[in-house]
Short mmCIF file of C-alpha atoms in Angstrom, two decimals:
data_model
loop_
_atom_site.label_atom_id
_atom_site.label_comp_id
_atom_site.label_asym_id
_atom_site.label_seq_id
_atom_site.Cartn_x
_atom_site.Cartn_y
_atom_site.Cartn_z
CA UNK A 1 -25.31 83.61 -77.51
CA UNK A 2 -21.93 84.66 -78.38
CA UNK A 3 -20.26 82.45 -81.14
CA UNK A 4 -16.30 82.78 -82.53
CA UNK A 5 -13.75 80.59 -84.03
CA UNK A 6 -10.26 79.89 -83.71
CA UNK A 7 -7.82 81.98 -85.56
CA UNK A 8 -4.40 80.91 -84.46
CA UNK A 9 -2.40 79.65 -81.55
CA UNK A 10 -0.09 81.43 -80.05
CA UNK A 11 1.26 79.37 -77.68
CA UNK A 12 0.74 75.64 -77.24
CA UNK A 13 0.17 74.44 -73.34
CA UNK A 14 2.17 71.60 -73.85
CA UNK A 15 3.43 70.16 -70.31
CA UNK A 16 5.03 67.10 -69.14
CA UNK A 17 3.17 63.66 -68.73
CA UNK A 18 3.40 60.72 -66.56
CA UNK A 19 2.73 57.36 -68.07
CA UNK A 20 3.98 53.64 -69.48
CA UNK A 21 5.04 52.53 -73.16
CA UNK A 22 2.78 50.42 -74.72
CA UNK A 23 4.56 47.07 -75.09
CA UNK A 24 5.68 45.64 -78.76
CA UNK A 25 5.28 42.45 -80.78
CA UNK A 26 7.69 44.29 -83.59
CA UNK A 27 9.45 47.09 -82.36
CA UNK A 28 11.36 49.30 -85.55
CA UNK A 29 14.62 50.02 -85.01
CA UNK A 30 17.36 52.20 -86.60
CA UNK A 31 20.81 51.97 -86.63
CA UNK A 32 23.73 49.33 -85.33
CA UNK A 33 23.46 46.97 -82.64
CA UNK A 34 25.20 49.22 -80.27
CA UNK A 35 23.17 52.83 -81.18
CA UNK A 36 20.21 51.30 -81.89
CA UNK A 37 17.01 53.63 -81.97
CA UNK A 38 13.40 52.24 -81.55
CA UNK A 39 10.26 53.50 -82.40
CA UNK A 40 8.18 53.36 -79.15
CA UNK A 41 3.88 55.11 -78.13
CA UNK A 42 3.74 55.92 -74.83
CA UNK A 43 0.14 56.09 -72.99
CA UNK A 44 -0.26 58.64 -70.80
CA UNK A 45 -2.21 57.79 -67.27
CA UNK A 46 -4.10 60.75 -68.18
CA UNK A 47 -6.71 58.89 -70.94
CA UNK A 48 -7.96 62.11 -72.24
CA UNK A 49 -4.12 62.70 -73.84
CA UNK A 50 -3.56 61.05 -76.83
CA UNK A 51 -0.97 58.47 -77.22
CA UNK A 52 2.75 59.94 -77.89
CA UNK A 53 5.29 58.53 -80.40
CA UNK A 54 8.78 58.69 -79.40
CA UNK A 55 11.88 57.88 -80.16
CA UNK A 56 14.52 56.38 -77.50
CA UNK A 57 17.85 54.24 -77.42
CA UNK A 58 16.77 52.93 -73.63
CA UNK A 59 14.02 51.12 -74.86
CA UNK A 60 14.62 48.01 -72.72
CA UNK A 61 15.81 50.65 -69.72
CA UNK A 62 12.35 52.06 -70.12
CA UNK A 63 10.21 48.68 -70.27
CA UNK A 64 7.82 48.20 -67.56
CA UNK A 65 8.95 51.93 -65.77
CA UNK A 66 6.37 55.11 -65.32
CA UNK A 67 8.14 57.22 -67.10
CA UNK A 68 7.61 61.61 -67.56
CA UNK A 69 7.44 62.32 -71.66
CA UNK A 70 7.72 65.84 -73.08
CA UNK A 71 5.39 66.87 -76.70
CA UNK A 72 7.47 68.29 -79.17
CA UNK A 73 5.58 68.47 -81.76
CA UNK A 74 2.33 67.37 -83.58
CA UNK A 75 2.45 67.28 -87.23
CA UNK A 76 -0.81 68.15 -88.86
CA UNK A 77 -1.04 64.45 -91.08
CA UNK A 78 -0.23 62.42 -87.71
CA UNK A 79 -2.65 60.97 -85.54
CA UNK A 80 -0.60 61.46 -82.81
CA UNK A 81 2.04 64.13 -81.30
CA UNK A 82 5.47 62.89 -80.92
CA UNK A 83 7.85 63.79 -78.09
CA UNK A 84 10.80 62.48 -75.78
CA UNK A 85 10.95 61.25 -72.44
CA UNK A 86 12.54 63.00 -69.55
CA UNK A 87 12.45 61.17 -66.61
CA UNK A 88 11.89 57.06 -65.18
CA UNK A 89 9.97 57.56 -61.78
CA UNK A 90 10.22 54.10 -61.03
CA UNK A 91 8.24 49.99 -61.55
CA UNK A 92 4.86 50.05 -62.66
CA UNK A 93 2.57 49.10 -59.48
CA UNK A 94 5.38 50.63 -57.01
CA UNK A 95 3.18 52.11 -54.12
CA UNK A 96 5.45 55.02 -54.36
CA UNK A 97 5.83 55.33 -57.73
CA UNK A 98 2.34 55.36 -58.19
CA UNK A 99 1.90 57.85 -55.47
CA UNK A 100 4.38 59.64 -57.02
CA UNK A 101 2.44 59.69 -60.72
CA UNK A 102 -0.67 61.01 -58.92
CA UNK A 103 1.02 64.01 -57.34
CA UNK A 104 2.79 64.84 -60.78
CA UNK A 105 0.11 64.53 -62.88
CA UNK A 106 -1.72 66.97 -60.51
CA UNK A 107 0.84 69.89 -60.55
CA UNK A 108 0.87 68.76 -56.71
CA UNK A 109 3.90 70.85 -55.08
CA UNK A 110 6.36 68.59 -53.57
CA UNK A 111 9.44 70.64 -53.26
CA UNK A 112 10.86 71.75 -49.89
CA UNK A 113 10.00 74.97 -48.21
CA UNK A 114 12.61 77.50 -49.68
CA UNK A 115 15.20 79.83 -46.84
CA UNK A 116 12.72 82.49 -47.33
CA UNK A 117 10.00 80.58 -46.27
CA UNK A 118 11.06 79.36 -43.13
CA UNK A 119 12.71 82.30 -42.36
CA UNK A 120 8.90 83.69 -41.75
CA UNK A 121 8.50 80.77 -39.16
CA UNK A 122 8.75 81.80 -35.53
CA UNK A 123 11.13 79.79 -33.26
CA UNK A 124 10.10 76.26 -32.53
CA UNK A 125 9.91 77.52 -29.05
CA UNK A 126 7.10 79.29 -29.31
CA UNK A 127 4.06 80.24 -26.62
CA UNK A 128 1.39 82.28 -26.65
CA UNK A 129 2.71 85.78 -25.23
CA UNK A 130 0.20 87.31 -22.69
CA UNK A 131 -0.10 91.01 -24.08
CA UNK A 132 -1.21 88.79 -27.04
CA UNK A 133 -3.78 86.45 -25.21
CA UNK A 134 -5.28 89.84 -23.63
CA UNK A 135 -6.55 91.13 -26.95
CA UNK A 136 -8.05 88.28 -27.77
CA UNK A 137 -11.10 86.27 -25.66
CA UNK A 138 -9.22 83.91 -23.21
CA UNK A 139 -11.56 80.43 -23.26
CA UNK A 140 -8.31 78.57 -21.59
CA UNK A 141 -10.49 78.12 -19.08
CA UNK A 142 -13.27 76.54 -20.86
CA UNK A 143 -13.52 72.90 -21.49
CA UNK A 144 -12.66 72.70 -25.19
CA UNK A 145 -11.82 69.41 -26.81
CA UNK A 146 -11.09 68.07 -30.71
CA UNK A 147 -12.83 65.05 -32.23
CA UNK A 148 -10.49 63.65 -35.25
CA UNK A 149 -9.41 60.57 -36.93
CA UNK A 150 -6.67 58.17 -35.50
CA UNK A 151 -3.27 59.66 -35.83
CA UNK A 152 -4.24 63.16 -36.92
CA UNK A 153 -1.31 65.49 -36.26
CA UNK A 154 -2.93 68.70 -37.84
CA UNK A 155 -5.88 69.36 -35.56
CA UNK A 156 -7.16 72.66 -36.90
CA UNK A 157 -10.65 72.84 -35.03
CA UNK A 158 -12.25 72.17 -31.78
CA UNK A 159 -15.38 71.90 -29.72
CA UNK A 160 -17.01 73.17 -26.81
CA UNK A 161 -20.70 73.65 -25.61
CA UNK A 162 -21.64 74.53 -22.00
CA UNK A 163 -25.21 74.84 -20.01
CA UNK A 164 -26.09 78.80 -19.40
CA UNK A 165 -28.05 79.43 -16.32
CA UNK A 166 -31.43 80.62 -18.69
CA UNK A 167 -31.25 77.01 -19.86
CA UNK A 168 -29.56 78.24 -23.16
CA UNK A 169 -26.21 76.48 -24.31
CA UNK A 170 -22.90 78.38 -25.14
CA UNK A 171 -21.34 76.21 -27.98
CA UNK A 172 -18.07 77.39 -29.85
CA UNK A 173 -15.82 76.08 -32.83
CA UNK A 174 -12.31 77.04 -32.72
CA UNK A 175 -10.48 76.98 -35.63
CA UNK A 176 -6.27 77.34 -35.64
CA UNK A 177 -5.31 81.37 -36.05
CA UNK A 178 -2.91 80.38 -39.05
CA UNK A 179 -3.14 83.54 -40.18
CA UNK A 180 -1.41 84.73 -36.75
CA UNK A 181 1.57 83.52 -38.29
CA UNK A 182 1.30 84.06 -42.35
CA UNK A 183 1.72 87.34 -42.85
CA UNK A 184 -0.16 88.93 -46.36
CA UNK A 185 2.57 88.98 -49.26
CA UNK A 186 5.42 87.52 -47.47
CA UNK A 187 7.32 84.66 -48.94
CA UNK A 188 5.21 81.91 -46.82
CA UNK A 189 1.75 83.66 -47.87
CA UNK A 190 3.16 83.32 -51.36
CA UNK A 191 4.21 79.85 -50.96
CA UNK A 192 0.83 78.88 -49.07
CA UNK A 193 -0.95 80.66 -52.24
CA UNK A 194 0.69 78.51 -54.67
CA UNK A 195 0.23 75.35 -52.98
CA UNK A 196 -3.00 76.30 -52.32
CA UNK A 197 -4.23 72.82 -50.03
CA UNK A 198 -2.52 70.53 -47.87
CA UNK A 199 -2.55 66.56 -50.03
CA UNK A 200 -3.41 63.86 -48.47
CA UNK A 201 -2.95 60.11 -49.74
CA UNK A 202 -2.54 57.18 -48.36
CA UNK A 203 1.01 56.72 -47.13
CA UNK A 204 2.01 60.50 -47.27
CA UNK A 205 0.83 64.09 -47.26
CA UNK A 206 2.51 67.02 -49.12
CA UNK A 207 2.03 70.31 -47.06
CA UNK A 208 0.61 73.52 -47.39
CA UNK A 209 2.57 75.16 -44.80
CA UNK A 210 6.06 74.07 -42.65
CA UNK A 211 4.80 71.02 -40.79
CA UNK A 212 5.81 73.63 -37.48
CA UNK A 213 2.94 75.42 -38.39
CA UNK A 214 0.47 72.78 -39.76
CA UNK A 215 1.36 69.76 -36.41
CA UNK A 216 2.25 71.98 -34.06
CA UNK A 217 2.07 75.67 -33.45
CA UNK A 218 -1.48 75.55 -35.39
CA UNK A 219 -2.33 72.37 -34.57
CA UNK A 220 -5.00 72.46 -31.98
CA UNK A 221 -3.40 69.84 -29.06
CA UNK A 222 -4.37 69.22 -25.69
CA UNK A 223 -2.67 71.06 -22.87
CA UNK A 224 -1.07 73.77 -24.92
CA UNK A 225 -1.99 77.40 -25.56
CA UNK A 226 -3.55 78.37 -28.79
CA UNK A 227 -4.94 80.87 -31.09
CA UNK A 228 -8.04 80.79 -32.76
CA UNK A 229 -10.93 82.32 -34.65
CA UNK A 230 -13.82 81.21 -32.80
CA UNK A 231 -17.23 81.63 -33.62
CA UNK A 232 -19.64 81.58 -30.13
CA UNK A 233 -23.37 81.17 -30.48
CA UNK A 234 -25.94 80.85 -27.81
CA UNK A 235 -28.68 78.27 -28.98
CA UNK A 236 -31.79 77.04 -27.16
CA UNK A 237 -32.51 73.33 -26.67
CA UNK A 238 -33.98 72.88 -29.71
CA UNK A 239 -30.97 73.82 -31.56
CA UNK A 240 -32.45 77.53 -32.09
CA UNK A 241 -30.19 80.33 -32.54
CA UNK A 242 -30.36 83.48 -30.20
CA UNK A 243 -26.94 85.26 -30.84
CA UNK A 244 -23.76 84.40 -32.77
CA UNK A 245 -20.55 86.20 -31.57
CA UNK A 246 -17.35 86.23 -34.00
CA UNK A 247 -14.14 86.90 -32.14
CA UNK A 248 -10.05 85.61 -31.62
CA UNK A 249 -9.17 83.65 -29.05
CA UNK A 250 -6.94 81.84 -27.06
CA UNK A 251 -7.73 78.31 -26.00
CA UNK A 252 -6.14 75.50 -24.31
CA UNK A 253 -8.06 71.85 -25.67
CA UNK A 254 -8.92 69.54 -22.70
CA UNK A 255 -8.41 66.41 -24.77
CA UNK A 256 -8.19 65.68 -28.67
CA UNK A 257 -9.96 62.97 -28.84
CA UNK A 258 -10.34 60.21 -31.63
CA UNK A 259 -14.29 59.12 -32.71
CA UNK A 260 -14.05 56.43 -31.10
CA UNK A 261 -12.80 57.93 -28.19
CA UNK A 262 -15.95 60.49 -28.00
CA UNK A 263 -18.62 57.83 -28.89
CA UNK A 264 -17.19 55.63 -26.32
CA UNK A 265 -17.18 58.49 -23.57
CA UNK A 266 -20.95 59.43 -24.76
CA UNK A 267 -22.14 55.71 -24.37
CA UNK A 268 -20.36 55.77 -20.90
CA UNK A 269 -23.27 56.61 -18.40
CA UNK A 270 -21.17 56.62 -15.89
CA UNK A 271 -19.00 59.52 -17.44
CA UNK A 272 -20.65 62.79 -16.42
CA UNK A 273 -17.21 64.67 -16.12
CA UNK A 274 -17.61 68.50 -18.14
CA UNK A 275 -16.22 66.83 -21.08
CA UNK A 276 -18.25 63.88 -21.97
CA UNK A 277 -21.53 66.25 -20.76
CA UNK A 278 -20.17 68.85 -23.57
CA UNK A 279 -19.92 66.10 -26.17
CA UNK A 280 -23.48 64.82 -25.40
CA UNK A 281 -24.70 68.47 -25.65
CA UNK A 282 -22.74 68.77 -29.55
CA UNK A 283 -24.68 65.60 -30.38
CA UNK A 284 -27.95 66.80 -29.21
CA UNK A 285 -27.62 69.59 -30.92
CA UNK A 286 -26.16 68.33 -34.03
CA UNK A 287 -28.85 66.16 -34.25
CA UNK A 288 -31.96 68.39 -34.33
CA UNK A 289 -29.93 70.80 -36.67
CA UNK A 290 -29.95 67.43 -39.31
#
């Protein structure tokens, strides 16, 4: 086991934090009435930092707010670094505020997509050309279909599963070409890299990518032309793989359905349209594969 020991630092990874002062019975002041200075410790949301002693003339400005403190500096006989603060995001228990803590203390990404990055976009107008759909395996004709949650804009994989005539099935999952569009080491790759995921919370969701890529030209609606990678495999009724094929493709989604909207259509006897009999066929299968 290797063993060492700290011999200096050369540079401290001090970086900003979000947080609330801790309120006062006897706050110490300096100064007049109209410059006066209080002594305030601000807790950080983040309970592993420790609390931070700083000095401010907006005290009362500052009461109740989250608020963005800097460290300056830690002497060695405190218990506690001391800093200033930078920024008031807004009231304590604020929905946004709050959201807006989480994403900050995260090093979430919230700026807008720079000139350079949406000058890599193609024009909102854009279709599938055919010399491109020709190099690629055209399933448009397939019946290929999305299960998601309610209100999902970015669908970025689909379904399919058909009946071969050895008794076999042909199932497929189709996930949005993105890569179609983000060129390596171009100012969108770059951008994508740093952002690394798209963040979802409750009321909002910072992007990875321009939201033309992420809800629409990579998003995997119904009706419309789109690139994949799809994966094909041909599986016996027991859910036993024979052959797995890896190719691009072009596909055009019969529906994009909610959960509820696929349980509903597999409960539906009635329904035995190519869609619903796909569906029951992913759920058979699904289920032995448990």
């Amino acid at each position: 086991v290797l063993a060492g020991e700290v011999v200096g630092i050369i540079r401290r990874n001090w970086r900003e934090y979000c947080g609330t002062l801790r309120p006062l019975e006897e706050e110490t002041t300096t100064g007049g009435s109209s410059l006066v200075l209080t002594d305030r410790m601000f807790i950080p949301a983040n309970p592993s930092i420790p609390f931070i002693k700083i000095r401010t003339r907006q005290s009362a400005v500052l009461e109740g707010q989250r608020i963005v403190v800097v460290i300056d500096g830690w002497d060695k006989n405190s218990r506690n670094p001391h800093g200033h603060w930078t920024t008031i995001i807004g009231p304590v228990g604020d929905r946004d505020t709050e959201s807006k803590v989480i994403l900050r203390e995260h090093g979430v990404i919230t700026r807008d997509f720079s000139a350079a990055v949406l000058r890599c976009l193609p024009p909102a107008s854009y279709e599938v050309p055919e010399e491109e759909a020709a190099k690629r395996l055209d399933m448009r004709g397939k019946v290929v279909c999305s299960v998601d949650p309610p209100g999902c804009k970015d669908i970025d994989d689909a379904l399919s599963a058909e009946k071969l005539p050895n008794g076999n099935y042909r199932v497929g999952v189709h996930i949005a070409d993105v890569s179609f569009f983000v060129k390596p080491d171009t100012a969108i790759d770059k951008e994508a890299a740093e952002r690394c995921t798209t963040v979802y919370l409750v009321e909002r969701r910072t992007d990875m990518l321009p939201g033309l890529l992420t809800t629409d030209l990579c998003s995997l609606v119904s009706s419309r032309d789109r690139q994949t990678f799809s994966v094909i495999w041909e599986m016996t009724p027991d859910a036993e793989e024979v052959s797995a094929h890896f190719t691009k493709a072009v596909i055009r989604s019969k529906a994009a359905l909610t959960y509820e909207q696929a349980q509903n259509r597999i409960d539906d006897q009635s329904d035995q349209t190519d869609l619903t009999q796909g569906l029951r066929v992913l759920l058979m299968l699904a289920q032995k594969l448990r």
